[in-house]
């Protein structure tokens, strides 16, 4: 566990289970815990659930989910969200879990980047390949201006209104925000310049066409080039050095810079929670998928054990066994028996469905 000071406070949420990561496996962990009447809070650094399925391949077909011949990454996520609805898990999105610390009473204190804290009997790490972080623009001196003039996500569009704005990138986020700030609206910028290293875009063709239309109408500008340096004065970022495809470097003045280079996963703080780690994955047993710290389980792509295959269906199996492994910690007095969702009136009750009558 990390040694940084961390303490519970009046707002600390007391719970039975915290799930780190709302990818497919974290979502199914809610279901398996729910069947055993264990309520969960689920946290993800992304602003939406689905993990890799939504972040990396929302429209691509998946063919190896049992009994689902084909579904896209987004459809799988939507169906999992529907399936876990009865269990009323609380979602905490857009915040990274930064710390997990064992307390004297055996519970786990969990803290996020937004300052939310939890005291939980169990923790399920379903962190996949790590938390997705924006890829940064690597230019000397730029870092000092982050969150002042340089941004990798738009949290508050109003702060860009009336500014001379440069947007860098060629994907949907770059085009969508450039168009948003270039057009009439409450957050219209004074000027918008889009910079991309080539005249070919990953963004939707309709957005690219709109951007070209606005450039033709002198309502925004597009520059093919790469940001190679900055000029600052008096602690303020004043100009970007942009090197064009012709090899010439030009100075472009600005008030604010928005960079959209996509997201890349980083194991991040998970590596510092004192758990057994092998090649950036968490070691677990294969009985309960428990880590080297009792009460902390790891499921899905984040774990490693002999024969591990990074498949969604493997993660689903692990989530089921981890939930059974956690039950004696959450309910020490309770004897938990395996029941079928088909026939168990008790499971029908927790699922909120009517018990069918069998002949
Ligand atoms: C292009 C592509 C195609 C694929 N096709 C298939 C396929 O056909 N079949 C198949 O079975 N598998 C497929 N996979 C693999 C599959 O997507 C993964 O096995 C699956 O997503 C793992 O799920 P997970 O929930 O363990 O992790 P992820 O989906 O990686 O989700 C983990 C989540 O945890 C969050 N997180 C991590 N650390 C933190 C933290 N500290 N705080 C807060 N949040 C955190 C991340 O932001 C992320 O949202 C494919 C993968 C790719 C890239």
Coordinates of C-alpha atoms and ligand atoms in Angstrom, one line a residue:
X1 CA 0.0 0.0 0.0
X2 CA 1.1 3.5 -0.5
X3 CA 2.5 5.5 2.4
X4 CA 1.0 8.9 1.4
X5 CA -1.3 10.3 4.0
X6 CA -4.9 9.1 3.4
X7 CA -7.7 9.3 5.9
X8 CA -11.4 8.8 6.0
X9 CA -13.6 11.8 6.6
X10 CA -17.3 12.6 7.1
X11 CA -18.0 12.2 3.4
X12 CA -16.3 8.8 3.1
X13 CA -18.6 6.3 1.6
X14 CA -18.9 3.0 3.5
X15 CA -19.6 0.0 1.3
X16 CA -19.2 -3.7 0.9
X17 CA -17.4 -3.5 -2.5
X18 CA -15.5 -1.1 -4.7
X19 CA -14.8 -2.0 -8.3
X20 CA -11.9 -0.2 -10.0
X21 CA -12.7 -0.1 -13.7
X22 CA -16.0 -0.1 -15.6
X23 CA -14.8 -2.1 -18.6
X24 CA -16.8 -5.3 -19.5
X25 CA -15.4 -7.3 -16.6
X26 CA -15.9 -4.6 -14.0
X27 CA -19.5 -4.2 -15.2
X28 CA -20.1 -8.0 -14.9
X29 CA -18.5 -8.0 -11.5
X30 CA -21.4 -5.8 -10.4
X31 CA -23.8 -8.6 -11.6
X32 CA -22.0 -11.4 -9.9
X33 CA -21.7 -9.5 -6.6
X34 CA -25.3 -8.5 -6.9
X35 CA -26.5 -12.1 -7.1
X36 CA -24.7 -12.6 -3.7
X37 CA -26.4 -9.4 -2.4
X38 CA -23.2 -7.5 -2.3
X39 CA -23.7 -3.8 -3.3
X40 CA -21.0 -2.1 -5.2
X41 CA -19.6 1.3 -6.2
X42 CA -17.8 1.3 -9.5
X43 CA -15.2 3.8 -10.5
X44 CA -13.5 4.6 -13.9
X45 CA -11.2 7.3 -15.1
X46 CA -13.1 7.5 -18.3
X47 CA -16.3 9.6 -18.4
X48 CA -18.3 6.5 -19.7
X49 CA -18.4 2.8 -19.0
X50 CA -17.2 0.1 -21.4
X51 CA -13.4 0.1 -21.1
X52 CA -11.5 -1.0 -24.2
X53 CA -14.8 -2.1 -25.9
X54 CA -16.0 1.5 -26.0
X55 CA -12.8 3.4 -26.1
X56 CA -11.0 1.3 -28.7
X57 CA -13.6 -0.5 -30.8
X58 CA -17.2 0.6 -30.2
X59 CA -18.3 -0.3 -33.7
X60 CA -16.2 -3.5 -34.3
X61 CA -18.0 -6.9 -34.0
X62 CA -17.2 -9.3 -31.3
X63 CA -17.9 -13.0 -32.1
X64 CA -16.8 -14.9 -29.0
X65 CA -19.3 -13.9 -26.3
X66 CA -21.1 -17.2 -25.4
X67 CA -24.7 -17.3 -26.8
X68 CA -24.2 -13.9 -28.5
X69 CA -23.2 -14.7 -32.1
X70 CA -22.2 -11.1 -32.8
X71 CA -22.3 -7.8 -31.1
X72 CA -20.3 -4.6 -31.2
X73 CA -18.2 -3.3 -28.3
X74 CA -20.8 -0.6 -27.6
X75 CA -23.7 -3.2 -27.8
X76 CA -21.9 -5.5 -25.3
X77 CA -21.5 -2.5 -23.0
X78 CA -25.1 -1.5 -23.3
X79 CA -26.3 -5.0 -22.7
X80 CA -24.1 -5.4 -19.6
X81 CA -25.4 -2.1 -18.3
X82 CA -29.0 -3.3 -18.8
X83 CA -28.1 -6.7 -17.1
X84 CA -26.7 -5.0 -14.0
X85 CA -29.6 -2.4 -13.7
X86 CA -31.4 -4.4 -10.9
X87 CA -28.4 -4.1 -8.6
X88 CA -28.2 -0.3 -8.5
X89 CA -24.5 0.0 -8.4
X90 CA -23.3 3.6 -8.0
X91 CA -21.0 4.9 -10.8
X92 CA -18.2 7.3 -10.2
X93 CA -16.9 8.2 -13.6
X94 CA -14.2 10.6 -14.8
X95 CA -12.0 9.9 -11.7
X96 CA -9.0 7.7 -11.3
X97 CA -8.5 5.5 -8.2
X98 CA -5.2 6.8 -6.9
X99 CA -4.8 5.0 -3.5
X100 CA -5.9 1.8 -1.8
X101 CA -4.8 1.3 1.8
X102 CA -5.6 -1.4 4.3
X103 CA -7.0 -0.1 7.6
X104 CA -6.4 -1.5 11.1
X105 CA -10.0 -3.0 11.0
X106 CA -9.2 -4.9 7.8
X107 CA -11.3 -2.6 5.6
X108 CA -9.8 -0.9 2.6
X109 CA -9.6 2.9 2.2
X110 CA -9.9 3.9 -1.4
X111 CA -9.3 7.4 -2.8
X112 CA -9.9 8.9 -6.2
X113 CA -8.3 11.8 -8.1
X114 CA -11.5 13.8 -7.4
X115 CA -11.1 13.3 -3.7
X116 CA -13.9 10.8 -3.3
X117 CA -13.0 8.3 -0.5
X118 CA -14.5 4.9 0.3
X119 CA -14.1 2.5 3.2
X120 CA -14.9 -0.9 1.7
X121 CA -14.8 -4.5 2.9
X122 CA -13.5 -5.6 -0.5
X123 CA -11.9 -4.1 -3.6
X124 CA -12.1 -5.6 -7.1
X125 CA -9.5 -4.3 -9.5
X126 CA -10.8 -4.6 -13.1
X127 CA -8.4 -2.1 -14.5
X128 CA -7.7 -3.8 -17.8
X129 CA -4.6 -2.5 -19.4
X130 CA -4.7 0.5 -17.1
X131 CA -6.5 3.8 -17.0
X132 CA -6.8 5.7 -20.2
X133 CA -4.9 9.0 -20.2
X134 CA -4.7 11.6 -22.9
X135 CA -1.6 11.3 -25.1
X136 CA 0.4 14.5 -24.5
X137 CA 2.0 16.9 -27.0
X138 CA 5.7 16.5 -26.3
X139 CA 7.3 20.0 -26.8
X140 CA 9.9 21.5 -24.4
X141 CA 8.4 23.9 -21.9
X142 CA 4.7 23.2 -22.7
X143 CA 3.9 21.2 -19.5
X144 CA 4.2 24.4 -17.4
X145 CA 1.1 25.7 -19.1
X146 CA -1.1 22.7 -18.6
X147 CA -4.5 23.4 -17.1
X148 CA -3.8 27.2 -17.5
X149 CA -3.6 27.6 -21.3
X150 CA -3.0 24.0 -22.5
X151 CA -5.7 21.4 -22.2
X152 CA -6.2 17.8 -23.1
X153 CA -9.9 17.6 -22.4
X154 CA -12.7 20.2 -22.4
X155 CA -14.2 20.2 -18.9
X156 CA -15.7 23.7 -19.1
X157 CA -16.3 24.9 -22.7
X158 CA -17.1 28.5 -21.4
X159 CA -13.4 29.1 -20.6
X160 CA -12.6 29.0 -24.3
X161 CA -15.2 31.5 -25.3
X162 CA -13.8 34.7 -26.9
X163 CA -10.3 33.3 -27.0
X164 CA -7.8 32.8 -29.8
X165 CA -7.8 29.0 -29.8
X166 CA -5.6 26.5 -31.4
X167 CA -6.8 22.9 -31.7
X168 CA -4.3 20.1 -32.5
X169 CA -5.3 16.7 -33.8
X170 CA -7.1 14.9 -36.7
X171 CA -9.7 12.7 -34.9
X172 CA -13.3 13.2 -34.0
X173 CA -12.6 15.1 -30.7
X174 CA -10.3 17.6 -32.5
X175 CA -12.7 18.2 -35.3
X176 CA -15.9 18.3 -33.1
X177 CA -14.4 20.8 -30.7
X178 CA -12.8 23.0 -33.4
X179 CA -16.2 23.2 -35.1
X180 CA -18.0 23.8 -31.8
X181 CA -15.8 26.8 -31.0
X182 CA -15.7 28.2 -34.5
X183 CA -19.5 28.4 -35.0
X184 CA -22.1 30.7 -33.5
X185 CA -23.0 29.7 -30.0
X186 CA -22.5 30.6 -26.4
X187 CA -18.9 29.4 -26.4
X188 CA -17.8 30.8 -29.7
X189 CA -14.0 31.5 -29.7
X190 CA -12.5 34.7 -31.1
X191 CA -10.6 32.6 -33.6
X192 CA -10.0 28.9 -34.2
X193 CA -7.0 27.4 -35.9
X194 CA -6.9 23.6 -36.4
X195 CA -3.4 22.1 -36.8
X196 CA -3.0 18.5 -38.0
X197 CA 0.2 16.9 -39.3
X198 CA -1.4 15.9 -42.7
X199 CA -4.5 16.7 -44.7
X200 CA -6.0 13.3 -44.0
X201 CA -8.3 12.8 -41.0
X202 CA -9.6 10.0 -38.8
X203 CA -12.6 12.1 -38.0
X204 CA -16.1 11.6 -39.5
X205 CA -16.1 12.8 -43.2
X206 CA -19.1 15.1 -42.5
X207 CA -17.0 17.0 -39.8
X208 CA -14.1 17.3 -42.2
X209 CA -16.3 18.7 -44.9
X210 CA -17.8 21.2 -42.4
X211 CA -14.3 22.2 -41.3
X212 CA -13.3 22.9 -44.9
X213 CA -16.5 24.8 -45.5
X214 CA -15.8 27.1 -42.5
X215 CA -12.2 27.6 -43.7
X216 CA -13.5 28.6 -47.1
X217 CA -15.8 31.1 -45.4
X218 CA -12.8 32.4 -43.3
X219 CA -14.5 31.4 -40.1
X220 CA -11.6 29.2 -39.1
X221 CA -8.2 28.2 -40.4
X222 CA -6.5 24.9 -41.0
X223 CA -2.8 24.4 -41.0
X224 CA -1.0 21.3 -42.0
X225 CA 2.0 21.0 -39.7
X226 CA 3.5 19.9 -36.4
X227 CA 4.0 21.9 -33.2
X228 CA 7.7 21.9 -32.7
X229 CA 8.2 24.6 -30.1
X230 CA 6.7 27.4 -28.1
X231 CA 7.4 31.1 -27.3
X232 CA 6.4 32.4 -23.9
X233 CA 6.8 35.7 -22.1
X234 CA 6.1 36.8 -18.6
X235 CA 4.8 33.3 -17.6
X236 CA 2.3 33.3 -20.5
X237 CA 2.3 31.0 -23.5
X238 CA 2.3 33.5 -26.5
X239 CA 3.0 31.6 -29.7
X240 CA 3.5 28.1 -31.1
X241 CA 6.2 27.2 -33.5
X242 CA 4.5 25.2 -36.3
X243 CA 6.6 23.4 -38.8
X244 CA 4.8 22.8 -42.1
X245 CA 5.1 20.1 -44.6
X246 CA 7.3 22.5 -46.6
X247 CA 9.8 22.4 -43.7
X248 CA 9.3 26.1 -42.9
X249 CA 8.6 26.9 -39.2
X250 CA 6.0 29.7 -38.6
X251 CA 5.0 31.4 -35.4
X252 CA 1.3 31.2 -34.6
X253 CA -0.1 33.3 -31.7
X254 CA -2.7 31.9 -29.3
X255 CA -4.5 32.3 -26.0
X256 CA -5.4 28.7 -25.5
X257 CA -4.3 25.3 -26.8
X258 CA -6.4 22.2 -27.0
X259 CA -4.7 18.9 -27.9
X260 CA -6.5 15.8 -28.9
X261 CA -4.0 12.9 -29.7
X262 CA -6.3 10.2 -28.3
X263 CA -6.0 8.2 -25.1
X264 CA -3.5 5.6 -24.1
X265 CA -3.7 3.2 -21.2
X266 CA -1.3 3.5 -18.3
X267 CA -1.1 1.0 -15.3
X268 CA -0.6 4.2 -13.3
X269 CA -1.2 4.2 -9.5
X270 CA -2.3 0.5 -9.4
X271 CA 1.4 -0.4 -9.5
X272 CA 1.9 1.4 -6.2
X273 CA -0.7 -0.4 -4.0
X274 CA 1.8 -3.0 -2.8
X275 CA 0.3 -5.9 -4.7
X276 CA 2.2 -8.8 -6.3
X277 CA 2.9 -7.6 -9.9
X278 CA 4.4 -9.6 -12.8
X279 CA 5.1 -7.8 -16.1
X280 CA 2.7 -5.0 -15.3
X281 CA -0.1 -7.4 -14.3
X282 CA -1.4 -8.3 -10.9
X283 CA -0.8 -11.9 -9.7
X284 CA -3.8 -13.7 -8.4
X285 CA -4.8 -17.2 -7.3
X286 CA -7.2 -19.1 -9.5
X287 CA -9.6 -20.2 -6.7
X288 CA -10.8 -16.7 -5.9
X289 CA -8.8 -14.4 -8.1
X290 CA -7.5 -12.8 -4.9
X291 CA -4.3 -10.7 -5.0
X292 CA -1.5 -11.0 -2.5
X293 CA -3.6 -8.7 -0.2
X294 CA -6.6 -10.4 1.3
X295 CA -9.8 -8.6 0.4
X296 CA -8.4 -7.2 -2.9
X297 CA -9.3 -9.2 -6.0
X298 CA -8.2 -8.6 -9.6
X299 CA -10.2 -9.7 -12.6
X300 CA -10.0 -9.3 -16.3
X301 CA -7.1 -8.1 -18.4
X302 CA -5.3 -6.7 -15.3
X303 CA -4.5 -10.1 -13.7
X304 CA -2.0 -12.8 -14.5
X305 CA -2.0 -16.5 -13.6
X306 CA -0.7 -19.7 -15.3
X307 CA -2.7 -20.1 -18.6
X308 CA -4.3 -16.6 -18.5
X309 CA -6.0 -15.6 -21.7
X310 CA -7.0 -11.9 -22.1
X311 CA -10.5 -12.5 -23.3
X312 CA -13.8 -11.0 -22.1
X313 CA -15.2 -14.5 -21.3
X314 CA -12.2 -15.3 -19.1
X315 CA -12.9 -12.1 -17.2
X316 CA -16.6 -13.0 -16.7
X317 CA -15.6 -16.4 -15.2
X318 CA -13.1 -14.7 -12.9
X319 CA -15.7 -12.2 -11.8
X320 CA -18.0 -15.0 -10.7
X321 CA -15.4 -16.8 -8.6
X322 CA -14.1 -13.5 -7.2
X323 CA -17.6 -12.7 -5.9
X324 CA -17.9 -16.1 -4.2
X325 CA -14.4 -15.5 -2.8
X326 CA -15.4 -12.1 -1.4
X327 CA -18.7 -13.3 0.2
X328 CA -17.2 -14.7 3.4
X329 CA -15.4 -11.3 3.9
X330 CA -18.6 -9.3 3.5
X331 CA -20.9 -11.7 5.3
X332 CA -18.8 -13.8 7.7
X333 CA -21.9 -15.4 9.2
X334 CA -23.6 -16.4 6.0
X335 CA -23.2 -19.8 4.2
X336 CA -23.3 -19.1 0.5
X337 CA -24.6 -21.9 -1.7
X338 CA -24.5 -21.9 -5.5
X339 CA -28.0 -21.2 -6.9
X340 CA -29.3 -21.1 -10.4
X341 CA -30.8 -17.9 -11.8
X342 CA -33.3 -20.1 -13.6
X343 CA -34.9 -21.7 -10.6
X344 CA -33.9 -19.9 -7.4
X345 CA -36.7 -17.7 -6.0
X346 CA -34.1 -15.9 -3.9
X347 CA -32.2 -14.9 -7.0
X348 CA -35.4 -13.9 -8.7
X349 CA -36.0 -11.6 -5.8
X350 CA -32.6 -9.9 -6.1
X351 CA -33.0 -9.7 -9.9
X352 CA -36.5 -8.2 -9.5
X353 CA -38.1 -10.8 -11.7
X354 CA -41.1 -13.0 -11.3
X355 CA -40.4 -16.7 -10.4
X356 CA -41.6 -18.9 -13.3
X357 CA -43.9 -21.8 -12.6
X358 CA -42.3 -25.1 -13.7
X359 CA -44.3 -28.3 -14.3
Ligands
LIG1 C1 -9.3 -3.9 -31.0 C2 -9.6 -4.9 -30.0 C3 -10.5 -6.0 -30.2 C4 -10.8 -6.9 -29.2 N1 -11.7 -8.0 -29.6 C5 -12.0 -8.9 -28.6 C6 -12.9 -10.0 -28.9 O1 -13.3 -10.1 -30.0 N2 -13.1 -10.9 -27.9 C7 -12.6 -10.8 -26.6 O2 -12.9 -11.6 -25.8 N3 -11.8 -9.7 -26.3 C8 -11.4 -8.8 -27.3 N4 -10.6 -7.8 -27.0 C9 -10.0 -7.7 -25.6 C10 -11.0 -7.2 -24.7 O3 -11.5 -5.9 -25.1 C11 -10.5 -7.1 -23.3 O4 -10.1 -8.4 -22.9 C12 -11.5 -6.5 -22.3 O5 -11.8 -5.2 -22.6 C13 -10.9 -6.6 -20.9 O6 -11.9 -6.0 -20.0 P1 -11.5 -5.4 -18.6 O7 -12.8 -5.0 -18.0 O8 -10.7 -6.3 -17.9 O9 -10.6 -4.2 -18.9 P2 -10.8 -2.8 -19.9 O10 -11.8 -3.1 -20.9 O11 -9.4 -2.5 -20.2 O12 -11.4 -1.8 -18.8 C14 -10.6 -1.4 -17.8 C15 -11.1 0.0 -17.3 O13 -10.5 0.3 -16.1 C16 -10.2 1.7 -16.0 N5 -9.2 1.9 -15.1 C17 -7.9 1.4 -15.0 N6 -7.2 1.8 -14.0 C18 -8.0 2.7 -13.3 C19 -7.9 3.4 -12.1 N7 -6.7 3.5 -11.4 N8 -8.9 4.2 -11.8 C20 -10.1 4.2 -12.5 N9 -10.3 3.5 -13.6 C21 -9.3 2.7 -14.0 C22 -9.9 2.0 -17.5 O14 -10.1 3.4 -17.7 C23 -10.9 1.1 -18.2 O15 -12.1 1.8 -18.6 C24 -10.2 -6.9 -28.0 C25 -9.4 -5.8 -27.7 C26 -9.1 -4.8 -28.6 C27 -8.1 -3.7 -28.3

